[in-house]
Structures are given as C-alpha cells and as structure tokens.
PDB file of C-alpha atoms and ligand atoms in Angstrom:
ATOM      1  CA  MET G 109     171.954  45.785   5.945  1.00  0.00           C
ATOM      2  CA  SER G 110     168.440  45.029   4.755  1.00  0.00           C
ATOM      3  CA  ARG G 111     167.811  44.846   1.049  1.00  0.00           C
ATOM      4  CA  ARG G 112     165.769  47.550  -0.628  1.00  0.00           C
ATOM      5  CA  PRO G 113     162.515  46.073  -2.022  1.00  0.00           C
ATOM      6  CA  ILE G 114     162.021  46.910  -5.711  1.00  0.00           C
ATOM      7  CA  LEU G 115     159.111  46.412  -8.062  1.00  0.00           C
ATOM      8  CA  VAL G 116     160.163  46.622 -11.722  1.00  0.00           C
ATOM      9  CA  ASP G 117     157.635  47.846 -14.295  1.00  0.00           C
ATOM     10  CA  CYS G 118     159.141  47.026 -17.689  1.00  0.00           C
ATOM     11  CA  ASP G 119     158.715  46.225 -21.392  1.00  0.00           C
ATOM     12  CA  THR G 120     161.296  43.410 -21.565  1.00  0.00           C
ATOM     13  CA  GLY G 121     163.305  44.334 -24.014  1.00  0.00           C
ATOM     14  CA  ILE G 122     167.079  43.692 -24.304  1.00  0.00           C
ATOM     15  CA  ASP G 123     168.222  46.445 -21.963  1.00  0.00           C
ATOM     16  CA  ASP G 124     165.324  45.648 -19.606  1.00  0.00           C
ATOM     17  CA  ALA G 125     166.626  42.059 -19.537  1.00  0.00           C
ATOM     18  CA  LEU G 126     170.109  43.329 -18.656  1.00  0.00           C
ATOM     19  CA  ALA G 127     168.618  45.497 -15.884  1.00  0.00           C
ATOM     20  CA  LEU G 128     166.647  42.572 -14.435  1.00  0.00           C
ATOM     21  CA  ALA G 129     169.766  40.382 -14.489  1.00  0.00           C
ATOM     22  CA  TYR G 130     171.757  43.122 -12.764  1.00  0.00           C
ATOM     23  CA  LEU G 131     169.077  43.534 -10.054  1.00  0.00           C
ATOM     24  CA  LEU G 132     168.935  39.769  -9.430  1.00  0.00           C
ATOM     25  CA  ALA G 133     172.682  39.877  -8.744  1.00  0.00           C
ATOM     26  CA  GLU G 134     172.727  43.161  -6.782  1.00  0.00           C
ATOM     27  CA  PRO G 135     172.976  42.511  -3.031  1.00  0.00           C
ATOM     28  CA  ALA G 136     171.498  45.913  -2.152  1.00  0.00           C
ATOM     29  CA  VAL G 137     168.051  45.034  -3.515  1.00  0.00           C
ATOM     30  CA  ASP G 138     165.354  42.431  -3.555  1.00  0.00           C
ATOM     31  CA  ILE G 139     163.027  42.291  -6.585  1.00  0.00           C
ATOM     32  CA  VAL G 140     159.614  41.672  -5.013  1.00  0.00           C
ATOM     33  CA  GLY G 141     157.545  41.831  -8.190  1.00  0.00           C
ATOM     34  CA  VAL G 142     157.445  42.692 -11.880  1.00  0.00           C
ATOM     35  CA  THR G 143     154.640  44.293 -13.866  1.00  0.00           C
ATOM     36  CA  THR G 144     154.846  44.606 -17.623  1.00  0.00           C
ATOM     37  CA  VAL G 145     153.719  47.153 -20.158  1.00  0.00           C
ATOM     38  CA  SER G 146     153.790  47.334 -23.943  1.00  0.00           C
ATOM     39  CA  GLY G 147     156.748  49.166 -25.438  1.00  0.00           C
ATOM     40  CA  ASN G 148     159.699  47.271 -26.894  1.00  0.00           C
ATOM     41  CA  THR G 149     157.252  44.383 -27.291  1.00  0.00           C
ATOM     42  CA  ASP G 150     153.675  43.837 -26.090  1.00  0.00           C
ATOM     43  CA  ALA G 151     152.910  43.490 -22.375  1.00  0.00           C
ATOM     44  CA  ALA G 152     152.081  39.750 -22.547  1.00  0.00           C
ATOM     45  CA  ARG G 153     155.310  38.988 -24.423  1.00  0.00           C
ATOM     46  CA  ALA G 154     157.270  41.162 -21.979  1.00  0.00           C
ATOM     47  CA  ALA G 155     155.868  39.050 -19.119  1.00  0.00           C
ATOM     48  CA  ALA G 156     156.693  35.795 -20.931  1.00  0.00           C
ATOM     49  CA  ASN G 157     160.238  37.049 -21.568  1.00  0.00           C
ATOM     50  CA  THR G 158     160.636  38.024 -17.907  1.00  0.00           C
ATOM     51  CA  LEU G 159     159.406  34.629 -16.678  1.00  0.00           C
ATOM     52  CA  SER G 160     161.784  32.844 -19.080  1.00  0.00           C
ATOM     53  CA  LEU G 161     164.735  34.937 -17.900  1.00  0.00           C
ATOM     54  CA  PHE G 162     163.870  34.298 -14.248  1.00  0.00           C
ATOM     55  CA  GLU G 163     163.656  30.585 -14.948  1.00  0.00           C
ATOM     56  CA  LEU G 164     167.124  30.656 -16.545  1.00  0.00           C
ATOM     57  CA  ALA G 165     168.336  32.326 -13.337  1.00  0.00           C
ATOM     58  CA  GLY G 166     166.652  29.668 -11.186  1.00  0.00           C
ATOM     59  CA  VAL G 167     164.221  32.234  -9.779  1.00  0.00           C
ATOM     60  CA  HIS G 168     160.718  30.851  -9.421  1.00  0.00           C
ATOM     61  CA  ASP G 169     159.029  32.999  -6.796  1.00  0.00           C
ATOM     62  CA  ILE G 170     158.929  36.606  -8.029  1.00  0.00           C
ATOM     63  CA  PRO G 171     155.387  37.417  -9.236  1.00  0.00           C
ATOM     64  CA  VAL G 172     155.157  38.749 -12.798  1.00  0.00           C
ATOM     65  CA  ALA G 173     151.853  40.422 -13.728  1.00  0.00           C
ATOM     66  CA  ILE G 174     150.790  41.591 -17.171  1.00  0.00           C
ATOM     67  CA  GLY G 175     149.948  45.292 -17.304  1.00  0.00           C
ATOM     68  CA  ALA G 176     148.514  47.560 -19.968  1.00  0.00           C
ATOM     69  CA  HIS G 177     148.547  46.344 -23.568  1.00  0.00           C
ATOM     70  CA  ASP G 178     147.381  49.672 -25.019  1.00  0.00           C
ATOM     71  CA  PHE G 179     148.605  53.125 -24.149  1.00  0.00           C
ATOM     72  CA  ARG G 180     146.442  55.696 -22.416  1.00  0.00           C
ATOM     73  CA  ASP G 181     145.156  57.447 -25.528  1.00  0.00           C
ATOM     74  CA  ARG G 182     146.325  55.165 -28.309  1.00  0.00           C
ATOM     75  CA  ALA G 183     146.385  51.507 -29.228  1.00  0.00           C
ATOM     76  CA  TYR G 184     149.738  49.730 -29.065  1.00  0.00           C
ATOM     77  CA  ALA G 185     150.926  49.485 -32.665  1.00  0.00           C
ATOM     78  CA  GLY G 186     153.876  47.086 -32.473  1.00  0.00           C
ATOM     79  CA  GLY G 187     157.147  47.350 -30.620  1.00  0.00           C
ATOM     80  CA  ALA G 188     160.693  48.037 -31.737  1.00  0.00           C
ATOM     81  CA  PRO G 189     161.736  44.848 -33.618  1.00  0.00           C
ATOM     82  CA  HIS G 190     164.532  46.744 -35.390  1.00  0.00           C
ATOM     83  CA  VAL G 191     166.112  47.443 -31.967  1.00  0.00           C
ATOM     84  CA  HIS G 192     165.035  44.508 -29.792  1.00  0.00           C
ATOM     85  CA  GLY G 193     164.017  41.804 -32.291  1.00  0.00           C
ATOM     86  CA  ASP G 194     160.582  40.338 -33.083  1.00  0.00           C
ATOM     87  CA  ASP G 195     160.383  38.722 -29.655  1.00  0.00           C
ATOM     88  CA  GLY G 196     161.851  41.702 -27.767  1.00  0.00           C
ATOM     89  CA  VAL G 197     164.962  39.765 -26.791  1.00  0.00           C
ATOM     90  CA  GLY G 198     167.044  39.680 -29.946  1.00  0.00           C
ATOM     91  CA  GLY G 199     165.293  36.719 -31.607  1.00  0.00           C
ATOM     92  CA  ILE G 200     167.055  34.158 -29.421  1.00  0.00           C
ATOM     93  CA  ALA G 201     163.965  31.935 -28.982  1.00  0.00           C
ATOM     94  CA  LEU G 202     163.850  31.827 -25.197  1.00  0.00           C
ATOM     95  CA  THR G 203     162.174  28.679 -23.896  1.00  0.00           C
ATOM     96  CA  ALA G 204     158.757  29.432 -22.396  1.00  0.00           C
ATOM     97  CA  ALA G 205     158.796  29.245 -18.596  1.00  0.00           C
ATOM     98  CA  ALA G 206     156.991  26.406 -16.854  1.00  0.00           C
ATOM     99  CA  ARG G 207     155.476  28.952 -14.465  1.00  0.00           C
ATOM    100  CA  ALA G 208     152.505  31.124 -15.467  1.00  0.00           C
ATOM    101  CA  HIS G 209     152.251  34.856 -14.921  1.00  0.00           C
ATOM    102  CA  ASP G 210     150.505  36.242 -11.838  1.00  0.00           C
ATOM    103  CA  ALA G 211     146.798  36.580 -12.667  1.00  0.00           C
ATOM    104  CA  ARG G 212     146.365  39.907 -10.867  1.00  0.00           C
ATOM    105  CA  PRO G 213     146.155  43.117 -12.914  1.00  0.00           C
ATOM    106  CA  ALA G 214     149.357  45.178 -12.635  1.00  0.00           C
ATOM    107  CA  VAL G 215     147.709  47.870 -10.490  1.00  0.00           C
ATOM    108  CA  GLU G 216     146.538  45.229  -8.021  1.00  0.00           C
ATOM    109  CA  LEU G 217     149.999  43.676  -7.725  1.00  0.00           C
ATOM    110  CA  ILE G 218     151.643  47.079  -7.213  1.00  0.00           C
ATOM    111  CA  ASP G 219     149.058  47.913  -4.520  1.00  0.00           C
ATOM    112  CA  HIS G 220     149.630  44.574  -2.796  1.00  0.00           C
ATOM    113  CA  LEU G 221     153.409  45.018  -2.753  1.00  0.00           C
ATOM    114  CA  ALA G 222     153.271  48.690  -1.735  1.00  0.00           C
ATOM    115  CA  SER G 223     151.012  47.734   1.213  1.00  0.00           C
ATOM    116  CA  ARG G 224     153.380  44.986   2.213  1.00  0.00           C
ATOM    117  CA  HIS G 225     156.603  47.016   1.756  1.00  0.00           C
ATOM    118  CA  PRO G 226     156.172  50.670   2.827  1.00  0.00           C
ATOM    119  CA  ASP G 227     159.781  51.248   1.709  1.00  0.00           C
ATOM    120  CA  LEU G 228     159.056  49.979  -1.820  1.00  0.00           C
ATOM    121  CA  THR G 229     160.950  51.503  -4.760  1.00  0.00           C
ATOM    122  CA  VAL G 230     159.167  51.279  -8.104  1.00  0.00           C
ATOM    123  CA  LEU G 231     161.531  51.194 -11.074  1.00  0.00           C
ATOM    124  CA  ALA G 232     159.792  52.064 -14.359  1.00  0.00           C
ATOM    125  CA  LEU G 233     161.733  50.927 -17.431  1.00  0.00           C
ATOM    126  CA  GLY G 234     159.012  51.261 -20.050  1.00  0.00           C
ATOM    127  CA  PRO G 235     156.116  53.579 -20.942  1.00  0.00           C
ATOM    128  CA  LEU G 236     154.368  54.934 -17.844  1.00  0.00           C
ATOM    129  CA  THR G 237     150.902  53.526 -18.665  1.00  0.00           C
ATOM    130  CA  ASN G 238     150.638  51.280 -15.588  1.00  0.00           C
ATOM    131  CA  LEU G 239     151.940  53.976 -13.253  1.00  0.00           C
ATOM    132  CA  ALA G 240     149.458  56.561 -14.556  1.00  0.00           C
ATOM    133  CA  ALA G 241     146.658  54.033 -13.991  1.00  0.00           C
ATOM    134  CA  TYR G 242     148.034  53.520 -10.475  1.00  0.00           C
ATOM    135  CA  ALA G 243     148.040  57.264  -9.840  1.00  0.00           C
ATOM    136  CA  GLU G 244     144.333  57.382 -10.641  1.00  0.00           C
ATOM    137  CA  ALA G 245     143.267  54.157  -8.934  1.00  0.00           C
ATOM    138  CA  PRO G 246     141.231  54.906  -5.800  1.00  0.00           C
ATOM    139  CA  GLY G 247     142.535  53.871  -2.381  1.00  0.00           C
ATOM    140  CA  VAL G 248     145.838  52.310  -3.426  1.00  0.00           C
ATOM    141  CA  ALA G 249     148.872  52.249  -1.128  1.00  0.00           C
ATOM    142  CA  ALA G 250     151.673  54.808  -1.417  1.00  0.00           C
ATOM    143  CA  PHE G 251     155.161  53.604  -2.326  1.00  0.00           C
ATOM    144  CA  ASP G 252     158.406  55.163  -1.186  1.00  0.00           C
ATOM    145  CA  HIS G 253     160.252  56.176  -4.351  1.00  0.00           C
ATOM    146  CA  LEU G 254     159.778  56.052  -8.125  1.00  0.00           C
ATOM    147  CA  VAL G 255     162.750  55.848 -10.484  1.00  0.00           C
ATOM    148  CA  VAL G 256     161.917  56.307 -14.170  1.00  0.00           C
ATOM    149  CA  MET G 257     164.149  55.650 -17.184  1.00  0.00           C
ATOM    150  CA  GLY G 258     162.888  58.187 -19.665  1.00  0.00           C
ATOM    151  CA  GLY G 259     163.067  61.612 -21.194  1.00  0.00           C
ATOM    152  CA  ALA G 260     165.732  63.735 -22.828  1.00  0.00           C
ATOM    153  CA  PHE G 261     166.714  67.261 -21.801  1.00  0.00           C
ATOM    154  CA  ALA G 262     169.953  68.714 -23.185  1.00  0.00           C
ATOM    155  CA  HIS G 263     170.429  65.440 -25.073  1.00  0.00           C
ATOM    156  CA  SER G 264     168.544  64.789 -28.304  1.00  0.00           C
ATOM    157  CA  GLY G 265     165.765  62.215 -28.413  1.00  0.00           C
ATOM    158  CA  ASN G 266     166.107  58.643 -29.666  1.00  0.00           C
ATOM    159  CA  VAL G 267     162.752  58.376 -31.463  1.00  0.00           C
ATOM    160  CA  THR G 268     162.347  61.900 -32.722  1.00  0.00           C
ATOM    161  CA  ALA G 269     164.734  64.838 -32.507  1.00  0.00           C
ATOM    162  CA  TRP G 270     163.261  65.607 -29.063  1.00  0.00           C
ATOM    163  CA  ALA G 271     161.601  62.535 -27.646  1.00  0.00           C
ATOM    164  CA  GLU G 272     162.870  59.460 -25.824  1.00  0.00           C
ATOM    165  CA  ALA G 273     161.088  56.136 -26.535  1.00  0.00           C
ATOM    166  CA  ASN G 274     159.449  55.413 -23.170  1.00  0.00           C
ATOM    167  CA  ILE G 275     157.940  58.892 -22.956  1.00  0.00           C
ATOM    168  CA  HIS G 276     157.138  59.061 -26.676  1.00  0.00           C
ATOM    169  CA  ASN G 277     155.146  55.806 -26.550  1.00  0.00           C
ATOM    170  CA  ASP G 278     152.723  57.180 -23.975  1.00  0.00           C
ATOM    171  CA  PRO G 279     153.268  60.874 -23.258  1.00  0.00           C
ATOM    172  CA  GLU G 280     149.785  61.301 -21.756  1.00  0.00           C
ATOM    173  CA  SER G 281     150.633  58.774 -19.033  1.00  0.00           C
ATOM    174  CA  ALA G 282     154.038  60.369 -18.449  1.00  0.00           C
ATOM    175  CA  ALA G 283     152.329  63.735 -17.931  1.00  0.00           C
ATOM    176  CA  VAL G 284     150.016  62.203 -15.317  1.00  0.00           C
ATOM    177  CA  VAL G 285     152.923  60.547 -13.474  1.00  0.00           C
ATOM    178  CA  PHE G 286     155.141  63.651 -13.442  1.00  0.00           C
ATOM    179  CA  ALA G 287     152.263  65.676 -12.019  1.00  0.00           C
ATOM    180  CA  GLN G 288     151.973  63.434  -8.952  1.00  0.00           C
ATOM    181  CA  ASP G 289     153.258  64.435  -5.573  1.00  0.00           C
ATOM    182  CA  TRP G 290     155.534  61.381  -5.566  1.00  0.00           C
ATOM    183  CA  ASP G 291     159.216  61.154  -4.750  1.00  0.00           C
ATOM    184  CA  THR G 292     160.316  60.661  -8.357  1.00  0.00           C
ATOM    185  CA  THR G 293     163.773  60.441  -9.919  1.00  0.00           C
ATOM    186  CA  LEU G 294     163.990  60.692 -13.677  1.00  0.00           C
ATOM    187  CA  VAL G 295     166.965  59.077 -15.438  1.00  0.00           C
ATOM    188  CA  PRO G 296     166.964  60.532 -18.982  1.00  0.00           C
ATOM    189  CA  LEU G 297     169.080  59.922 -22.081  1.00  0.00           C
ATOM    190  CA  ASP G 298     171.384  62.738 -20.904  1.00  0.00           C
ATOM    191  CA  VAL G 299     172.893  60.271 -18.448  1.00  0.00           C
ATOM    192  CA  THR G 300     171.974  56.824 -19.847  1.00  0.00           C
ATOM    193  CA  MET G 301     173.826  57.515 -23.107  1.00  0.00           C
ATOM    194  CA  THR G 302     177.017  57.639 -21.040  1.00  0.00           C
ATOM    195  CA  GLN G 303     176.651  54.029 -19.861  1.00  0.00           C
ATOM    196  CA  THR G 304     177.611  51.798 -22.755  1.00  0.00           C
ATOM    197  CA  LEU G 305     178.557  48.215 -23.519  1.00  0.00           C
ATOM    198  CA  ASP G 306     181.125  47.398 -26.200  1.00  0.00           C
ATOM    199  CA  GLU G 307     182.572  44.268 -27.808  1.00  0.00           C
ATOM    200  CA  THR G 308     185.084  43.830 -24.991  1.00  0.00           C
ATOM    201  CA  ASP G 309     182.250  43.813 -22.454  1.00  0.00           C
ATOM    202  CA  LEU G 310     180.388  41.296 -24.593  1.00  0.00           C
ATOM    203  CA  VAL G 311     183.390  38.964 -24.533  1.00  0.00           C
ATOM    204  CA  ARG G 312     183.491  39.318 -20.727  1.00  0.00           C
ATOM    205  CA  LEU G 313     179.773  38.511 -20.537  1.00  0.00           C
ATOM    206  CA  GLU G 314     180.209  35.469 -22.795  1.00  0.00           C
ATOM    207  CA  ALA G 315     182.829  34.161 -20.380  1.00  0.00           C
ATOM    208  CA  ILE G 316     180.418  34.174 -17.427  1.00  0.00           C
ATOM    209  CA  PRO G 317     179.003  30.679 -16.959  1.00  0.00           C
ATOM    210  CA  GLY G 318     175.279  30.193 -16.441  1.00  0.00           C
ATOM    211  CA  ALA G 319     172.151  30.100 -18.556  1.00  0.00           C
ATOM    212  CA  LEU G 320     171.155  33.719 -17.896  1.00  0.00           C
ATOM    213  CA  PRO G 321     174.477  35.410 -18.818  1.00  0.00           C
ATOM    214  CA  GLN G 322     174.664  33.181 -21.884  1.00  0.00           C
ATOM    215  CA  ALA G 323     171.159  34.245 -22.986  1.00  0.00           C
ATOM    216  CA  LEU G 324     172.015  37.917 -22.430  1.00  0.00           C
ATOM    217  CA  ALA G 325     175.187  37.539 -24.479  1.00  0.00           C
ATOM    218  CA  ALA G 326     173.181  35.889 -27.274  1.00  0.00           C
ATOM    219  CA  MET G 327     170.638  38.734 -27.488  1.00  0.00           C
ATOM    220  CA  LEU G 328     173.180  41.581 -27.511  1.00  0.00           C
ATOM    221  CA  PRO G 329     174.548  41.354 -31.093  1.00  0.00           C
ATOM    222  CA  LEU G 330     171.221  42.556 -32.528  1.00  0.00           C
ATOM    223  CA  TYR G 331     171.153  45.493 -30.123  1.00  0.00           C
ATOM    224  CA  LEU G 332     174.777  46.323 -31.002  1.00  0.00           C
ATOM    225  CA  ASP G 333     173.878  46.126 -34.697  1.00  0.00           C
ATOM    226  CA  PHE G 334     171.211  48.786 -34.203  1.00  0.00           C
ATOM    227  CA  TYR G 335     173.581  51.185 -32.450  1.00  0.00           C
ATOM    228  CA  ALA G 336     176.710  50.541 -34.529  1.00  0.00           C
ATOM    229  CA  GLY G 337     177.424  53.401 -36.869  1.00  0.00           C
ATOM    230  CA  ARG G 338     173.966  54.927 -36.354  1.00  0.00           C
ATOM    231  CA  VAL G 339     174.345  56.201 -32.786  1.00  0.00           C
ATOM    232  CA  PHE G 340     177.967  55.586 -31.812  1.00  0.00           C
ATOM    233  CA  ALA G 341     180.929  55.625 -34.182  1.00  0.00           C
ATOM    234  CA  ASP G 342     182.260  52.341 -32.818  1.00  0.00           C
ATOM    235  CA  ARG G 343     180.409  49.136 -31.949  1.00  0.00           C
ATOM    236  CA  ARG G 344     178.796  49.897 -28.603  1.00  0.00           C
ATOM    237  CA  CYS G 345     175.261  50.239 -27.258  1.00  0.00           C
ATOM    238  CA  ALA G 346     173.629  52.259 -24.512  1.00  0.00           C
ATOM    239  CA  LEU G 347     172.586  50.602 -21.270  1.00  0.00           C
ATOM    240  CA  HIS G 348     169.578  52.805 -20.472  1.00  0.00           C
ATOM    241  CA  ASP G 349     167.654  50.474 -18.184  1.00  0.00           C
ATOM    242  CA  PRO G 350     170.693  49.027 -16.335  1.00  0.00           C
ATOM    243  CA  LEU G 351     171.791  52.563 -15.432  1.00  0.00           C
ATOM    244  CA  ALA G 352     168.336  53.405 -14.061  1.00  0.00           C
ATOM    245  CA  ALA G 353     168.435  50.118 -12.137  1.00  0.00           C
ATOM    246  CA  MET G 354     171.755  51.115 -10.541  1.00  0.00           C
ATOM    247  CA  VAL G 355     170.203  54.424  -9.501  1.00  0.00           C
ATOM    248  CA  ALA G 356     167.175  52.613  -8.038  1.00  0.00           C
ATOM    249  CA  ALA G 357     169.483  50.259  -6.158  1.00  0.00           C
ATOM    250  CA  GLY G 358     171.177  53.265  -4.591  1.00  0.00           C
ATOM    251  CA  VAL G 359     174.633  52.329  -5.823  1.00  0.00           C
ATOM    252  CA  LEU G 360     175.089  55.227  -8.253  1.00  0.00           C
ATOM    253  CA  ARG G 361     174.725  58.865  -7.387  1.00  0.00           C
ATOM    254  CA  GLY G 362     174.087  61.746  -9.750  1.00  0.00           C
ATOM    255  CA  VAL G 363     176.559  64.582 -10.004  1.00  0.00           C
ATOM    256  CA  SER G 364     174.251  66.951 -11.772  1.00  0.00           C
ATOM    257  CA  VAL G 365     170.883  66.566 -10.167  1.00  0.00           C
ATOM    258  CA  ALA G 366     168.088  69.076 -10.422  1.00  0.00           C
ATOM    259  CA  SER G 367     164.576  69.267  -9.083  1.00  0.00           C
ATOM    260  CA  GLY G 368     161.660  70.774 -10.862  1.00  0.00           C
ATOM    261  CA  GLN G 369     158.391  70.396 -12.650  1.00  0.00           C
ATOM    262  CA  VAL G 370     158.762  68.266 -15.764  1.00  0.00           C
ATOM    263  CA  ASP G 371     156.180  68.828 -18.462  1.00  0.00           C
ATOM    264  CA  VAL G 372     155.570  66.536 -21.390  1.00  0.00           C
ATOM    265  CA  ARG G 373     154.756  67.994 -24.798  1.00  0.00           C
ATOM    266  CA  LEU G 374     151.705  66.375 -26.373  1.00  0.00           C
ATOM    267  CA  GLU G 375     151.392  68.318 -29.592  1.00  0.00           C
ATOM    268  CA  ARG G 376     152.426  66.994 -32.983  1.00  0.00           C
ATOM    269  CA  GLY G 377     156.053  67.538 -33.849  1.00  0.00           C
ATOM    270  CA  GLU G 378     157.204  67.771 -30.254  1.00  0.00           C
ATOM    271  CA  ARG G 379     155.145  64.834 -28.977  1.00  0.00           C
ATOM    272  CA  GLY G 380     156.889  63.119 -26.068  1.00  0.00           C
ATOM    273  CA  ARG G 381     159.443  65.838 -25.479  1.00  0.00           C
ATOM    274  CA  THR G 382     160.272  66.441 -21.804  1.00  0.00           C
ATOM    275  CA  VAL G 383     160.694  70.085 -20.889  1.00  0.00           C
ATOM    276  CA  SER G 384     160.732  72.282 -17.864  1.00  0.00           C
ATOM    277  CA  SER G 385     157.749  74.387 -16.991  1.00  0.00           C
ATOM    278  CA  ARG G 386     159.947  77.314 -18.044  1.00  0.00           C
ATOM    279  CA  GLY G 387     159.983  76.019 -21.597  1.00  0.00           C
ATOM    280  CA  SER G 388     163.724  75.587 -22.136  1.00  0.00           C
ATOM    281  CA  HIS G 389     165.560  72.294 -22.458  1.00  0.00           C
ATOM    282  CA  THR G 390     169.049  73.263 -21.425  1.00  0.00           C
ATOM    283  CA  GLN G 391     170.825  72.147 -18.277  1.00  0.00           C
ATOM    284  CA  ARG G 392     170.737  75.720 -17.030  1.00  0.00           C
ATOM    285  CA  TRP G 393     167.017  75.862 -16.460  1.00  0.00           C
ATOM    286  CA  VAL G 394     166.998  72.441 -14.851  1.00  0.00           C
ATOM    287  CA  ARG G 395     169.572  73.554 -12.312  1.00  0.00           C
ATOM    288  CA  GLY G 396     167.577  76.707 -11.706  1.00  0.00           C
ATOM    289  CA  MET G 397     164.242  75.073 -11.000  1.00  0.00           C
ATOM    290  CA  GLU G 398     162.918  74.777  -7.500  1.00  0.00           C
ATOM    291  CA  GLY G 399     160.375  73.057  -5.413  1.00  0.00           C
ATOM    292  CA  SER G 400     158.523  70.422  -7.362  1.00  0.00           C
ATOM    293  CA  ALA G 401     158.430  66.704  -7.299  1.00  0.00           C
ATOM    294  CA  VAL G 402     160.715  65.402 -10.031  1.00  0.00           C
ATOM    295  CA  GLU G 403     164.456  64.979  -9.525  1.00  0.00           C
ATOM    296  CA  VAL G 404     166.325  64.752 -12.829  1.00  0.00           C
ATOM    297  CA  LEU G 405     169.720  63.090 -13.135  1.00  0.00           C
ATOM    298  CA  LEU G 406     171.752  64.832 -15.808  1.00  0.00           C
ATOM    299  CA  ASP G 407     175.141  63.344 -15.130  1.00  0.00           C
ATOM    300  CA  ARG G 408     176.703  61.025 -12.622  1.00  0.00           C
ATOM    301  CA  LEU G 409     179.314  61.249  -9.952  1.00  0.00           C
ATOM    302  CA  GLU G 410     181.089  58.004 -10.582  1.00  0.00           C
ATOM    303  CA  SER G 411     181.153  55.362 -13.206  1.00  0.00           C
ATOM    304  CA  ARG G 412     180.399  51.796 -12.312  1.00  0.00           C
ATOM    305  CA  ASP G 413     181.057  48.653 -14.243  1.00  0.00           C
ATOM    306  CA  TRP G 414     177.647  47.116 -14.881  1.00  0.00           C
ATOM    307  CA  LEU G 415     179.193  43.673 -15.336  1.00  0.00           C
ATOM    308  CA  ALA G 416     181.308  43.682 -12.182  1.00  0.00           C
TER     309      ALA G 416
HETATM  310  C1  LIG L 146     164.196  53.062 -23.404  1.00  0.00           C
HETATM  311  O1  LIG L 146     163.286  52.650 -24.432  1.00  0.00           O
HETATM  312  C2  LIG L 146     163.287  51.243 -24.531  1.00  0.00           C
HETATM  313  O2  LIG L 146     163.434  50.872 -25.834  1.00  0.00           O
HETATM  314  C3  LIG L 146     164.467  50.754 -23.746  1.00  0.00           C
HETATM  315  O3  LIG L 146     164.201  49.485 -23.165  1.00  0.00           O
HETATM  316  C4  LIG L 146     164.640  51.817 -22.693  1.00  0.00           C
HETATM  317  O4  LIG L 146     163.787  51.584 -21.599  1.00  0.00           O
HETATM  318  C5  LIG L 146     165.324  53.865 -24.026  1.00  0.00           C
HETATM  319  O5  LIG L 146     164.833  54.976 -24.694  1.00  0.00           O
HETATM  320 CA1  LIG L 147     162.729  49.403 -21.336  1.00  0.00          CA
END
C-alpha cells in the first residue's frame, strides 16, 4: 500500500512534537514537508524545534519552511510558555540542527508539494494563518484533504470559556479557511480531550531507546504540570495534535461525525468560538447540519494507543 503524503503546518509545541514523532513512525504516511506558524512559540522557533527533532530522529530530508510570524489581523504577542515552556518544547534545550530551514515562504512550499502530490493531505496543528494565506494566493495547486486540530463545540474552550487556542490565536484566518470549498475535517477539543497521556504512559515512553523518544519524555513533565489539577483531576495531559495526526493518517475513524458550515465568532467576549451557522453549539445542531464543506469529529469509534 502506498503511503499517504502529508504536509504538517504546526507551531511546534510539545503536543506538535509528539504528533510529528508519531507521523515519522506511522507506516501509513510519509511526511513530505513542514511549514510553521506562530502559536505555542514563534514561527522561526517552531521551525528550529522541528529541525532539531528531525535530526534526533535521523531525518535530514524533509523540508521545513518558516511561515507567518504575525497573525492575519494582529501581531504575534508571545506564545504559551506556561504550557509549552519558553522554547516551546518544555525548556529541554534541544541542540540546534546542523541543517537550515527551507528558504521558501510557507505558501510556496505548500504549492510545490501540492503540485507534486495531488493526493496531499495538509495537517494543520496551529493557527490557520498560513492556510488562509494559501486560500487567497493566486494560482496555487489544490490539495486533497485538510485536517485541522482546532475548535470547541459542546466542549468548553481551553483559552476562554468558548475558544480553543489555535482558533483563538487567529480567528480571522480560521474564518477564511472554513469558508473554502475544501475537503476539511475539523478535530476539536470535543474529541482531543479524550486522548490523554498519563504517568504510566510517560514511563513507557522513557523506556523506548533513541534520542527522539528520550527528548519527548524530557519535555512532557512541564506539559503534565500545566494540566495536573487544573484540567484533569489526576496527572494526565491531552494529546490534541497526536489525535489529529491519527485522523490525518487515516488510522482513526470518528463515531460522531457531522458536516456543516462552521462559523468563527470574531467579536469580543466570544472571540475564537466555533459555532454552527445556526448559532447553537450543541451536538444536536452539528448532527442536523447539511451540505457544507467542514466535517467535524465529535467523538471517535475506537481508541488507539498513541505509543503503540
Ligand atoms: C492546540 O493549541 C496548541 O497549544 C496545541 O499545540 C494544540 O495544537 C490545543 O488547543
Ligand atoms: Ca499545535
């Protein structure tokens, strides 16, 4: 069976790092490129982190291009050091990679890879700034499928009561992307909050030899610290980006999947909230919607061990 080509657009980030590591090991896919965006950390740092992680994995040929530093309507104002550390990867002082980033702008690299791989899946794990720019770039190639980690429907937000971080960082770009006639699957907090990693998993990860698993294990305590007590009663953290990566790889199916128009609230107070065009945020409306471009995963059919 041929591997599914995937371009990852990410803000590397602890859970982005886990998703990249998973995709490197997943036989169903082939990462053909990475573009970065500001979010958990700034876009240049996210690219440096990605290159360092690839080097630890012995991967030297996947192009990594730096995307948007600032959001569509606002300047980037710092990442999430309280969640991901000052460097985005738990403060573990990753060694800088010998290899430099790809000099092409993110939009150019996406266009190049979409032209080369008509069956390309784009997996967006950060704010949608680069993808909105792609939507508006003239003459660029179409890709096959877009999978986005972002949004919150029946579940509460993780930045405000309503909004999820990737959408909240750049809601104007999210609105542009969700309005496209693209084959888009949205993987919101409703489902990613069900995929967690606990201390037992961490011990299993620590036992895996190799520079990359060891680096991942070293960055996780900070992420667990953020979640412990605040989000989950016990010491566990959510694996948002790895779950979206499993969906993009085609190894995890949704049980509660709905299609419909997803709108993004831009006004103060509700900024970054994802809602249906009918204005409700319950699962009922999502199931009832028809005929527009965005597929929303609200729950999943099976569980899968991310570490297996
Ligand atoms: C999302 O926001 C980022 O902090 C994480 O990497 C993930 O992509 C979760 O809301
Ligand atoms: Ca991310």
